[in-house]
Short mmCIF file of C-alpha atoms (C1' of nucleotides) in Angstrom, two decimals:
data_model
loop_
_atom_site.label_atom_id
_atom_site.label_comp_id
_atom_site.label_asym_id
_atom_site.label_seq_id
_atom_site.Cartn_x
_atom_site.Cartn_y
_atom_site.Cartn_z
CA MET U 1 -7.95 51.55 13.03
CA SER U 2 -7.22 51.53 9.30
CA GLU U 3 -4.07 53.26 8.10
CA HIS U 4 -2.56 51.68 4.98
CA HIS U 5 -3.01 48.03 5.76
CA LEU U 6 -3.97 47.48 2.17
CA ALA U 7 -1.20 45.00 1.59
CA THR U 8 -2.46 42.72 4.32
CA ASP U 9 -6.21 43.26 4.18
CA PRO U 10 -8.56 41.69 4.88
CA THR U 11 -7.77 41.37 8.57
CA LEU U 12 -7.28 38.09 10.35
CA PRO U 13 -10.34 36.89 12.25
CA GLU U 14 -10.72 37.14 15.99
CA PRO U 15 -10.86 33.73 17.72
CA ALA U 16 -14.62 34.04 18.19
CA GLU U 17 -15.13 34.66 14.47
CA LEU U 18 -13.70 31.25 13.66
CA ASN U 19 -17.04 29.78 14.70
CA ALA U 20 -18.60 31.42 11.68
CA ILE U 21 -17.72 28.33 9.71
CA PHE U 22 -20.45 26.40 11.49
CA GLU U 23 -23.05 28.62 9.85
CA ARG U 24 -21.33 29.02 6.52
CA ALA U 25 -20.53 25.38 5.84
CA GLU U 26 -22.67 24.03 3.01
CA MET U 27 -23.16 20.66 4.68
CA ARG U 28 -24.03 22.18 8.03
CA ASP U 29 -25.14 19.08 9.86
CA LEU U 30 -22.48 16.74 8.59
CA TYR U 31 -19.77 19.27 9.36
CA ARG U 32 -21.09 19.80 12.86
CA ILE U 33 -21.39 16.10 13.56
CA SER U 34 -17.84 15.60 12.44
CA TYR U 35 -16.66 18.50 14.55
CA LEU U 36 -18.48 17.22 17.60
CA ALA U 37 -16.93 13.80 17.21
CA ASN U 38 -13.51 15.45 17.14
CA ALA U 39 -14.08 17.90 19.91
CA LEU U 40 -16.02 15.67 22.29
CA VAL U 41 -14.99 12.11 21.61
CA LEU U 42 -11.32 12.20 20.71
CA PRO U 43 -10.20 13.77 24.00
CA VAL U 44 -11.76 10.86 25.84
CA TYR U 45 -9.94 8.38 23.63
CA ASP U 46 -6.74 10.29 24.32
CA GLY U 47 -7.34 9.90 28.04
CA ILE U 48 -8.06 6.19 27.64
CA LYS U 49 -4.85 5.70 25.74
CA HIS U 50 -2.88 7.75 28.23
CA ASP U 51 -4.22 6.05 31.35
CA PHE U 52 -4.94 2.51 30.17
CA GLY U 53 -2.80 2.14 27.07
CA LEU U 54 -5.69 1.19 24.81
CA THR U 55 -6.04 2.53 21.30
CA ARG U 56 -9.38 3.59 19.97
CA GLY U 57 -9.91 0.32 18.14
CA GLU U 58 -8.96 -1.72 21.18
CA TYR U 59 -11.35 0.11 23.45
CA LEU U 60 -14.13 -0.12 20.88
CA LEU U 61 -13.70 -3.86 20.85
CA ILE U 62 -14.11 -4.05 24.61
CA PHE U 63 -17.03 -1.67 24.43
CA CYS U 64 -18.86 -3.81 21.89
CA LEU U 65 -18.28 -6.95 23.92
CA ALA U 66 -19.54 -5.19 27.03
CA HIS U 67 -22.94 -4.85 25.37
CA LEU U 68 -23.34 -8.01 23.34
CA PRO U 69 -22.40 -11.31 24.94
CA VAL U 70 -20.62 -12.98 22.04
CA LEU U 71 -19.26 -11.51 18.84
CA THR U 72 -16.95 -12.46 16.03
CA ALA U 73 -14.26 -10.06 14.87
CA GLN U 74 -16.32 -9.53 11.77
CA ASP U 75 -19.30 -8.49 13.88
CA VAL U 76 -17.18 -5.87 15.58
CA ALA U 77 -15.89 -4.63 12.25
CA ARG U 78 -19.44 -4.23 11.01
CA MET U 79 -20.67 -2.56 14.20
CA SER U 80 -17.88 -0.03 14.23
CA LYS U 81 -17.45 0.30 10.44
CA ARG U 82 -13.72 -0.19 10.75
CA PRO U 83 -11.43 -2.41 8.66
CA ARG U 84 -11.09 -6.01 9.72
CA ASN U 85 -7.34 -5.92 10.12
CA THR U 86 -7.61 -3.21 12.74
CA ILE U 87 -10.01 -5.38 14.71
CA SER U 88 -7.79 -8.41 14.26
CA ARG U 89 -4.86 -6.61 15.84
CA ALA U 90 -7.03 -5.32 18.63
CA VAL U 91 -8.30 -8.83 19.39
CA HIS U 92 -4.80 -10.17 19.87
CA ARG U 93 -3.67 -7.33 22.07
CA MET U 94 -6.77 -7.46 24.21
CA LEU U 95 -6.34 -11.23 24.51
CA ALA U 96 -2.79 -10.70 25.71
CA GLU U 97 -4.00 -8.15 28.25
CA GLY U 98 -6.68 -10.50 29.50
CA PHE U 99 -9.58 -8.20 28.69
CA ILE U 100 -11.28 -10.66 26.35
CA ASP U 101 -11.52 -14.38 25.68
CA ARG U 102 -11.51 -16.16 22.34
CA ALA U 103 -12.95 -19.58 21.50
CA LEU U 104 -12.77 -21.17 18.08
CA ASP U 105 -16.24 -21.90 16.83
CA PRO U 106 -16.66 -25.70 16.60
CA GLU U 107 -19.35 -25.25 13.95
CA ASP U 108 -17.45 -22.88 11.69
CA GLY U 109 -13.71 -23.26 11.61
CA ARG U 110 -13.20 -19.82 10.14
CA GLN U 111 -14.57 -17.73 12.93
CA ALA U 112 -13.83 -17.28 16.61
CA ARG U 113 -16.28 -16.34 19.33
CA LEU U 114 -15.11 -13.38 21.39
CA THR U 115 -16.32 -12.61 24.91
CA ILE U 116 -15.38 -10.07 27.54
CA THR U 117 -13.62 -11.15 30.75
CA ASP U 118 -14.27 -9.84 34.26
CA LYS U 119 -11.15 -7.75 33.93
CA GLY U 120 -12.46 -6.33 30.69
CA ARG U 121 -15.80 -5.56 32.25
CA ALA U 122 -14.13 -3.79 35.15
CA LEU U 123 -12.18 -1.65 32.70
CA HIS U 124 -15.38 -0.86 30.87
CA ARG U 125 -17.09 0.28 34.05
CA THR U 126 -14.21 2.59 34.86
CA VAL U 127 -14.02 4.12 31.43
CA VAL U 128 -17.76 4.59 31.11
CA ARG U 129 -17.62 7.15 33.89
CA ARG U 130 -15.42 9.32 31.72
CA TRP U 131 -17.76 9.06 28.80
CA LEU U 132 -20.73 9.99 30.92
CA ALA U 133 -18.90 12.95 32.41
CA ARG U 134 -17.91 14.19 28.97
CA GLU U 135 -21.42 13.71 27.66
CA ALA U 136 -22.89 15.60 30.59
CA GLU U 137 -20.54 18.52 29.93
CA ALA U 138 -21.46 18.54 26.28
CA LEU U 139 -25.21 18.32 26.77
CA ALA U 140 -25.24 20.91 29.55
CA VAL U 141 -26.41 23.57 27.10
CA LEU U 142 -29.55 21.64 26.20
CA ASP U 143 -32.84 21.61 28.09
CA ASP U 144 -34.83 18.43 28.65
CA ALA U 145 -36.96 18.80 25.54
CA GLU U 146 -33.90 19.34 23.39
CA ARG U 147 -32.20 16.31 24.85
CA ALA U 148 -35.22 14.17 24.16
CA ALA U 149 -35.40 15.46 20.61
CA LEU U 150 -31.70 14.90 20.03
CA ASP U 151 -31.93 11.39 21.39
CA ARG U 152 -34.81 10.48 19.14
CA ILE U 153 -33.30 12.06 16.05
CA LEU U 154 -29.87 10.51 16.55
CA GLN U 155 -31.41 7.11 16.94
CA LYS U 156 -33.20 7.54 13.63
CA LEU U 157 -30.05 8.74 11.91
CA VAL U 158 -27.93 5.98 13.29
CA THR U 159 -30.11 3.08 12.29
CA HIS U 160 -30.52 4.62 8.86
CA ALA U 161 -26.79 5.22 8.50
CA ALA U 162 -26.10 1.59 9.29
CA ASP U 163 -27.88 0.68 6.05
CA LEU U 164 -26.17 3.23 3.82
CA PRO U 165 -23.58 2.04 1.26
CA GLU U 166 -19.80 2.35 1.75
CA MET Y 1 -33.59 -25.08 17.61
CA SER Y 2 -31.57 -26.16 20.64
CA GLU Y 3 -29.86 -29.50 20.61
CA HIS Y 4 -26.72 -29.55 22.70
CA HIS Y 5 -25.19 -26.24 21.74
CA LEU Y 6 -24.32 -25.72 25.38
CA ALA Y 7 -20.61 -25.40 24.65
CA THR Y 8 -21.11 -22.49 22.32
CA ASP Y 9 -24.11 -20.72 23.85
CA PRO Y 10 -25.12 -17.97 23.81
CA THR Y 11 -25.65 -17.74 20.09
CA LEU Y 12 -23.98 -15.20 17.86
CA PRO Y 13 -26.16 -12.23 17.00
CA GLU Y 14 -27.89 -11.74 13.70
CA PRO Y 15 -26.57 -8.74 11.74
CA ALA Y 16 -29.63 -6.70 12.67
CA GLU Y 17 -29.09 -7.35 16.36
CA LEU Y 18 -25.76 -5.58 16.22
CA ASN Y 19 -27.66 -2.30 16.26
CA ALA Y 20 -28.72 -3.04 19.81
CA ILE Y 21 -25.56 -1.34 20.95
CA PHE Y 22 -27.03 2.03 20.03
CA GLU Y 23 -29.64 1.60 22.72
CA ARG Y 24 -27.48 -0.14 25.27
CA ALA Y 25 -24.51 2.23 25.19
CA GLU Y 26 -24.27 4.21 28.39
CA MET Y 27 -23.24 7.40 26.60
CA ARG Y 28 -25.94 7.11 24.00
CA ASP Y 29 -25.56 10.44 22.31
CA LEU Y 30 -21.79 10.57 22.28
CA TYR Y 31 -21.61 7.07 20.91
CA ARG Y 32 -24.10 7.83 18.20
CA ILE Y 33 -22.37 11.06 17.20
CA SER Y 34 -19.10 9.21 16.94
CA TYR Y 35 -20.70 6.46 14.92
CA LEU Y 36 -22.34 8.92 12.56
CA ALA Y 37 -19.05 10.69 11.98
CA ASN Y 38 -17.51 7.36 11.05
CA ALA Y 39 -20.35 6.07 8.96
CA LEU Y 40 -21.28 9.26 7.15
CA VAL Y 41 -18.20 11.42 7.01
CA LEU Y 42 -15.28 9.06 6.56
CA PRO Y 43 -16.54 7.55 3.29
CA VAL Y 44 -16.60 11.03 1.79
CA TYR Y 45 -13.04 11.65 2.91
CA ASP Y 46 -12.08 8.33 1.36
CA GLY Y 47 -13.59 9.44 -1.92
CA ILE Y 48 -11.78 12.79 -1.74
CA LYS Y 49 -8.49 11.05 -1.17
CA HIS Y 50 -9.16 8.56 -3.93
CA ASP Y 51 -10.21 11.09 -6.55
CA PHE Y 52 -8.21 14.19 -5.64
CA GLY Y 53 -5.36 12.84 -3.53
CA LEU Y 54 -6.12 15.01 -0.54
CA THR Y 55 -5.95 13.74 3.01
CA ARG Y 56 -8.55 14.70 5.55
CA GLY Y 57 -6.35 17.42 7.05
CA GLU Y 58 -5.53 18.83 3.65
CA TYR Y 59 -9.13 19.07 2.58
CA LEU Y 60 -10.13 20.58 5.91
CA LEU Y 61 -7.58 23.31 5.37
CA ILE Y 62 -9.08 24.16 1.98
CA PHE Y 63 -12.55 23.96 3.44
CA CYS Y 64 -11.71 26.45 6.20
CA LEU Y 65 -10.15 28.86 3.73
CA ALA Y 66 -13.18 28.57 1.48
CA HIS Y 67 -15.29 30.10 4.25
CA LEU Y 68 -12.99 32.62 5.92
CA PRO Y 69 -10.92 34.88 3.68
CA VAL Y 70 -7.60 34.83 5.57
CA LEU Y 71 -6.39 32.46 8.25
CA THR Y 72 -3.17 31.49 9.94
CA ALA Y 73 -2.24 27.85 10.36
CA GLN Y 74 -2.96 28.30 14.04
CA ASP Y 75 -6.49 29.47 13.24
CA VAL Y 76 -7.09 26.34 11.22
CA ALA Y 77 -5.72 24.19 14.03
CA ARG Y 78 -8.12 25.81 16.47
CA MET Y 79 -11.10 25.59 14.13
CA SER Y 80 -10.58 21.95 13.43
CA LYS Y 81 -9.15 20.96 16.82
CA ARG Y 82 -6.24 19.19 15.18
CA PRO Y 83 -2.57 19.37 16.07
CA ARG Y 84 -0.55 22.18 14.53
CA ASN Y 85 1.99 19.93 12.89
CA THR Y 86 -0.71 18.23 10.86
CA ILE Y 87 -1.86 21.61 9.57
CA SER Y 88 1.71 22.64 8.88
CA ARG Y 89 2.23 19.68 6.62
CA ALA Y 90 -1.10 20.26 4.92
CA VAL Y 91 -0.19 23.89 4.22
CA HIS Y 92 2.96 22.95 2.39
CA ARG Y 93 1.35 20.28 0.30
CA MET Y 94 -1.58 22.48 -0.63
CA LEU Y 95 0.85 25.26 -1.53
CA ALA Y 96 2.70 22.88 -3.81
CA GLU Y 97 -0.58 21.86 -5.43
CA GLY Y 98 -1.58 25.48 -5.95
CA PHE Y 99 -4.76 25.27 -3.90
CA ILE Y 100 -3.73 27.95 -1.42
CA ASP Y 101 -1.45 30.96 -1.17
CA ARG Y 102 0.78 32.00 1.71
CA ALA Y 103 2.05 35.47 2.59
CA LEU Y 104 4.33 36.19 5.51
CA ASP Y 105 2.65 38.69 7.80
CA PRO Y 106 4.68 41.93 7.71
CA GLU Y 107 3.38 42.86 11.15
CA ASP Y 108 4.12 39.55 12.88
CA GLY Y 109 7.11 37.64 11.62
CA ARG Y 110 5.93 34.41 13.21
CA GLN Y 111 2.74 33.89 11.34
CA ALA Y 112 1.74 33.56 7.72
CA ARG Y 113 -1.55 34.60 6.16
CA LEU Y 114 -3.17 31.80 4.21
CA THR Y 115 -5.73 32.32 1.45
CA ILE Y 116 -7.46 30.06 -1.03
CA THR Y 117 -6.66 30.25 -4.75
CA ASP Y 118 -9.14 30.02 -7.62
CA LYS Y 119 -7.99 26.47 -8.16
CA GLY Y 120 -8.67 25.71 -4.51
CA ARG Y 121 -12.09 27.26 -4.71
CA ALA Y 122 -12.92 25.22 -7.78
CA LEU Y 123 -11.93 22.07 -5.93
CA HIS Y 124 -14.08 23.10 -3.01
CA ARG Y 125 -17.12 23.60 -5.24
CA THR Y 126 -16.65 20.15 -6.72
CA VAL Y 127 -16.22 18.41 -3.42
CA VAL Y 128 -19.11 20.20 -1.75
CA ARG Y 129 -21.49 18.43 -4.08
CA ARG Y 130 -20.39 15.12 -2.58
CA TRP Y 131 -20.93 16.36 0.93
CA LEU Y 132 -24.40 17.62 0.12
CA ALA Y 133 -25.33 14.36 -1.56
CA ARG Y 134 -24.14 12.38 1.44
CA GLU Y 135 -25.94 14.67 3.84
CA ALA Y 136 -29.15 14.37 1.86
CA GLU Y 137 -28.92 10.59 1.99
CA ALA Y 138 -28.33 10.66 5.70
CA LEU Y 139 -31.10 13.11 6.55
CA ALA Y 140 -33.62 11.40 4.28
CA VAL Y 141 -35.18 9.66 7.28
CA LEU Y 142 -36.02 12.96 9.00
CA ASP Y 143 -39.05 15.15 8.39
CA ASP Y 144 -38.81 18.94 8.17
CA ALA Y 145 -39.49 19.53 11.84
CA GLU Y 146 -36.85 17.03 12.84
CA ARG Y 147 -34.32 18.61 10.52
CA ALA Y 148 -35.00 22.02 11.97
CA ALA Y 149 -34.66 20.69 15.48
CA LEU Y 150 -31.43 18.88 14.65
CA ASP Y 151 -30.01 21.97 13.05
CA ARG Y 152 -30.76 24.12 16.05
CA ILE Y 153 -29.53 21.61 18.58
CA LEU Y 154 -26.30 20.86 16.74
CA GLN Y 155 -25.52 24.55 16.50
CA LYS Y 156 -25.94 24.87 20.25
CA LEU Y 157 -23.75 21.84 20.90
CA VAL Y 158 -21.06 22.94 18.53
CA THR Y 159 -20.58 26.43 19.89
CA HIS Y 160 -20.59 25.05 23.40
CA ALA Y 161 -18.10 22.31 22.51
CA ALA Y 162 -15.73 24.90 21.08
CA ASP Y 163 -15.36 26.29 24.62
CA LEU Y 164 -14.84 22.97 26.38
CA PRO Y 165 -11.36 22.11 27.70
CA GLU Y 166 -8.96 19.71 25.93
"C1'" DG P 1 -17.44 -35.09 -5.88
"C1'" DA P 2 -14.68 -31.36 -8.13
"C1'" DC P 3 -14.18 -26.58 -8.56
"C1'" DA P 4 -15.32 -21.64 -8.41
"C1'" DT P 5 -16.97 -18.28 -5.09
"C1'" DT P 6 -17.65 -16.31 -0.70
"C1'" DT P 7 -16.39 -15.39 4.05
"C1'" DA P 8 -13.31 -14.98 8.43
"C1'" DG P 9 -9.18 -13.75 9.84
"C1'" DT P 10 -4.26 -12.51 9.33
"C1'" DT P 11 0.09 -10.43 7.57
"C1'" DC P 12 2.62 -7.09 4.88
"C1'" DC P 13 3.66 -2.56 3.68
"C1'" DA P 14 3.26 2.25 2.77
"C1'" DT P 15 0.99 6.25 4.54
"C1'" DT P 16 -0.94 9.08 8.05
"C1'" DT P 17 -0.80 10.61 12.49
"C1'" DG P 18 0.28 13.25 16.62
"C1'" DG P 19 3.38 14.04 20.72
"C1'" DA P 20 7.65 16.26 21.94
"C1'" DA P 21 11.38 19.01 21.24
"C1'" DC P 22 12.83 22.80 18.64
"C1'" DA P 23 13.91 27.76 16.34
"C1'" DA P 24 12.30 32.27 15.61
"C1'" DA P 25 9.54 36.09 16.61
"C1'" DA P 26 6.71 38.70 19.82
"C1'" DT P 27 5.28 40.13 24.44
"C1'" DG P 28 5.65 41.43 29.23
"C1'" DG P 29 7.86 42.73 33.21
"C1'" DA P 30 11.68 44.33 36.23
"C1'" DT S 1 17.12 47.51 28.15
"C1'" DC S 2 17.46 42.78 29.37
"C1'" DC S 3 15.60 38.42 30.21
"C1'" DA S 4 11.72 35.15 31.00
"C1'" DT S 5 7.46 33.74 28.90
"C1'" DT S 6 4.33 33.03 25.25
"C1'" DT S 7 3.13 32.15 20.52
"C1'" DT S 8 3.74 30.46 15.61
"C1'" DG S 9 5.33 27.20 12.86
"C1'" DT S 10 8.46 23.27 11.81
"C1'" DT S 11 11.05 18.84 12.17
"C1'" DC S 12 11.80 14.36 14.16
"C1'" DC S 13 10.27 9.99 15.46
"C1'" DA S 14 7.49 6.29 17.02
"C1'" DA S 15 2.91 4.54 16.69
"C1'" DA S 16 -1.53 3.79 14.52
"C1'" DT S 17 -3.85 3.12 10.36
"C1'" DG S 18 -5.96 0.94 6.39
"C1'" DG S 19 -5.58 -1.12 1.62
"C1'" DA S 20 -4.21 -5.25 -0.70
"C1'" DA S 21 -2.81 -9.70 -0.92
"C1'" DC S 22 -2.98 -13.95 1.40
"C1'" DT S 23 -4.56 -18.64 3.98
"C1'" DA S 24 -8.07 -21.47 5.49
"C1'" DA S 25 -12.71 -22.83 5.91
"C1'" DA S 26 -17.41 -22.90 4.19
"C1'" DT S 27 -20.85 -22.60 0.55
"C1'" DG S 28 -22.79 -22.99 -3.95
"C1'" DT S 29 -22.87 -25.00 -8.69
"C1'" DC S 30 -22.36 -28.16 -12.17
#
DNA sequence: GACATTTAGTTCCATTTGGAACAAAATGGA
DNA sequence: TCCATTTTGTTCCAAATGGAACTAAATGTC
């Protein structure tokens, strides 16, 4: 096995050894959460873009409006922690596609009230199936107790994170 | 409270009500994981870019090399589930900055063996403090048992996710 | 009521991003 | 040995991204 590889030692890791980083990372949980978002969530967004032509920000806008009846662009920016200009662009493209409606607020000339259309809701229903399928794949390794624990803990983290600075 | 707002009903949500989406989202866990990655992780990357001029992909490269002694660019792409061209660019910029070294593999002319330099390791040590601080803030709402549970569950999810398609 | 400050939304611009096509090296058959 | 296939890494290009500066409307202060 070892015959004068000194110049190139240590050896390159086997594919399976690459997972060692999950245990060695100093910020274990943050690193894993970030990895999971990449590995689980981004492929779904890729599929959404491929099949429906929506970017991440555009779909997020529809998703928010599918769960809260009226929102301003600012609301969406706050909910998704994304810059306002991204949302602004998404609003105009989703308007053009007929997925959302927009009504100037008669009581505050600055803001506009955004709502989802039937077409937008139909899109949402279709896409949600993909999310649920992906989630089921991902959570397949967990038993019921673990799922319940994860659910409870994530909810705590998420409401706390919403209050953190930056 | 209600005096002829019919044209603009229903009312816009209060800021606190925006969190309702965490409970209404069909793919609760996936949505929360994605949100946490945005809310917790991206601000740290912003700080890294601001203070050290490294993009997310560039820092990830250094981070991987800080935990595994030798890697190819392909290894890093697989570990981080990012496209190879992104890593390729990061390699050359981090070489120019002196954070990593690169040695052509004498046994396989296609690949190059990447290692971290002392300068890279010093950067890593500095940046890790930010990650740990952010993680501590985020996990402050959890008790010890919850942290242990989260740790165990995330490890399960992460190793499973590494095997999922896409 | 005039004026500074805040807030919602948009536009501009430079950077980042990733898919696709590519060259070079290695591998696997026949 | 020869040729098809796979693998590593790179370049090209079009799209997405986000910071900063801006307009317009609302709010707060004197």
